[in-house]
Short mmCIF file of C-alpha atoms in Angstrom, two decimals:
data_model
loop_
_atom_site.label_atom_id
_atom_site.label_comp_id
_atom_site.label_asym_id
_atom_site.label_seq_id
_atom_site.Cartn_x
_atom_site.Cartn_y
_atom_site.Cartn_z
CA PRO H 1 -13.24 21.77 -6.63
CA THR H 2 -9.62 22.94 -6.72
CA GLU H 3 -8.19 19.67 -7.91
CA GLU H 4 -9.35 16.09 -7.91
CA HIS H 5 -10.84 15.40 -4.47
CA GLY H 6 -9.97 18.90 -3.21
CA TYR H 7 -12.25 21.79 -2.24
CA ASP H 8 -11.77 25.37 -1.12
CA PHE H 9 -14.07 26.91 1.44
CA VAL H 10 -14.17 29.92 3.72
CA PHE H 11 -14.78 29.65 7.44
CA SER H 12 -15.92 32.76 9.28
CA GLN H 13 -16.35 33.03 13.03
CA ASN H 14 -17.03 36.41 14.67
CA GLN H 15 -16.26 35.52 18.27
CA ARG H 16 -13.08 34.30 19.93
CA GLY H 17 -13.11 30.83 21.39
CA VAL H 18 -13.46 27.28 20.16
CA ALA H 19 -15.60 26.44 17.12
CA ILE H 20 -16.65 23.02 15.85
CA LEU H 21 -16.55 22.70 12.05
CA GLU H 22 -18.45 19.83 10.45
CA ILE H 23 -18.07 19.24 6.71
CA ALA H 24 -20.29 16.99 4.64
CA VAL H 25 -20.30 16.39 0.90
CA ASN H 26 -23.55 15.06 -0.56
CA ASP H 27 -24.81 14.53 2.99
CA ILE H 28 -21.81 12.30 3.79
CA GLN H 29 -19.51 13.53 6.50
CA VAL H 30 -15.89 13.76 5.32
CA PRO H 31 -13.24 11.75 7.19
CA GLU H 32 -11.85 13.31 10.35
CA SER H 33 -14.80 15.71 10.52
CA PRO H 34 -15.81 17.49 12.78
CA TRP H 35 -12.77 19.66 13.42
CA ARG H 36 -12.15 21.66 16.55
CA ILE H 37 -10.89 25.12 15.56
CA GLU H 38 -9.60 27.69 18.00
CA VAL H 39 -10.47 31.23 16.94
CA ILE H 40 -7.83 33.60 18.31
CA GLU H 41 -7.95 37.33 18.91
CA HIS H 42 -7.57 39.54 15.88
CA VAL H 43 -4.30 41.49 16.00
CA CYS H 44 -4.95 45.13 15.16
CA LEU H 45 -2.37 47.25 13.42
CA GLY H 46 -2.15 50.72 14.84
CA ASN H 47 -1.40 52.48 18.06
CA GLN H 48 -4.00 52.13 20.86
CA MET H 49 -6.17 49.75 18.73
CA VAL H 50 -7.69 46.57 20.19
CA ALA H 51 -10.08 43.97 18.82
CA ASN H 52 -13.58 43.75 20.26
CA GLU H 53 -15.52 40.49 20.71
CA ASN H 54 -16.53 40.56 17.03
CA GLY H 55 -12.91 40.86 15.88
CA GLU H 56 -13.30 44.45 14.71
CA CYS H 57 -10.51 46.90 15.56
CA SER H 58 -11.45 49.93 17.63
CA CYS H 59 -9.77 52.33 20.04
CA SER H 60 -8.94 51.06 23.52
CA ASN H 61 -10.83 52.36 26.55
CA ASN H 62 -8.24 55.03 27.36
CA SER H 63 -8.07 56.51 23.85
CA ARG H 64 -10.29 58.21 21.28
CA LEU H 65 -10.54 58.17 17.48
CA ILE H 66 -9.29 61.39 15.85
CA ASN H 67 -8.76 61.61 12.08
CA GLY H 68 -8.74 57.83 11.75
CA GLU H 69 -6.05 57.39 14.44
CA CYS H 70 -6.42 56.46 18.09
CA MET H 71 -4.97 59.04 20.47
CA ALA H 72 -4.40 58.40 24.18
CA ASP H 73 -6.68 60.44 26.43
CA GLY H 74 -3.68 61.87 28.30
CA ILE H 75 -2.13 63.23 25.10
CA PHE H 76 -5.49 64.60 23.95
CA ALA H 77 -6.02 66.31 27.31
CA GLY H 78 -2.52 67.80 27.18
CA ILE H 79 -3.04 69.22 23.69
CA LEU H 80 -6.48 70.58 24.59
CA SER H 81 -5.11 72.16 27.80
CA GLY H 82 -2.24 73.74 25.87
CA VAL H 83 -4.56 75.26 23.26
CA CYS H 84 -6.96 76.58 25.91
CA GLY H 85 -4.05 77.97 27.93
CA PHE H 86 -2.69 79.75 24.85
CA PHE H 87 -6.03 81.42 24.12
CA LEU H 88 -6.39 82.36 27.80
CA LEU H 89 -2.96 84.03 27.75
CA VAL H 90 -3.81 85.93 24.55
CA ALA H 91 -7.10 87.13 26.09
CA LEU H 92 -5.28 88.18 29.28
CA TRP H 93 -2.62 90.03 27.29
CA ARG H 94 -5.32 91.90 25.29
CA PHE H 95 -7.18 92.77 28.51
CA LEU H 96 -4.02 94.13 30.12
CA ALA H 97 -3.23 96.19 26.99
CA TYR H 98 -6.77 97.60 27.08
CA ARG H 99 -6.49 98.47 30.79
CA ARG H 100 -3.11 100.14 30.21
CA GLU H 101 -4.63 102.31 27.45
CA LYS H 102 -7.55 103.24 29.72
CA ASN H 103 -5.20 104.16 32.57
CA ASP H 104 -3.09 106.29 30.23
CA GLU H 105 -6.17 108.22 29.14
CA VAL H 106 -6.79 109.41 32.70
CA TRP H 107 -3.37 111.14 32.92
CA LYS H 108 -3.41 112.93 29.58
CA VAL H 109 -2.84 116.66 29.95
CA ASN H 110 -3.83 119.07 27.20
#
């Protein structure tokens, strides 16, 4: 009891929708019970985060979890493409340098 004729309690509902809450003390239903309680969607803090049916925050369908943050698939694909393109250019540059050295070896005159 919190004070005379007062009680604290915790109500937990995992799914969105309407819940019916009945409260009884010593098997006697309290006045105005049952209560109709509307459970609303959990608001998630963070970019690209949405609540699932259990109220837990997770990444939306068009994003993925990276280092504890949700990143949009388009941004992830752009970064991945940029990194792959960079390594491809470096490999091409090394190949061309190798071919140039090989071509120069053919024309050497002693």
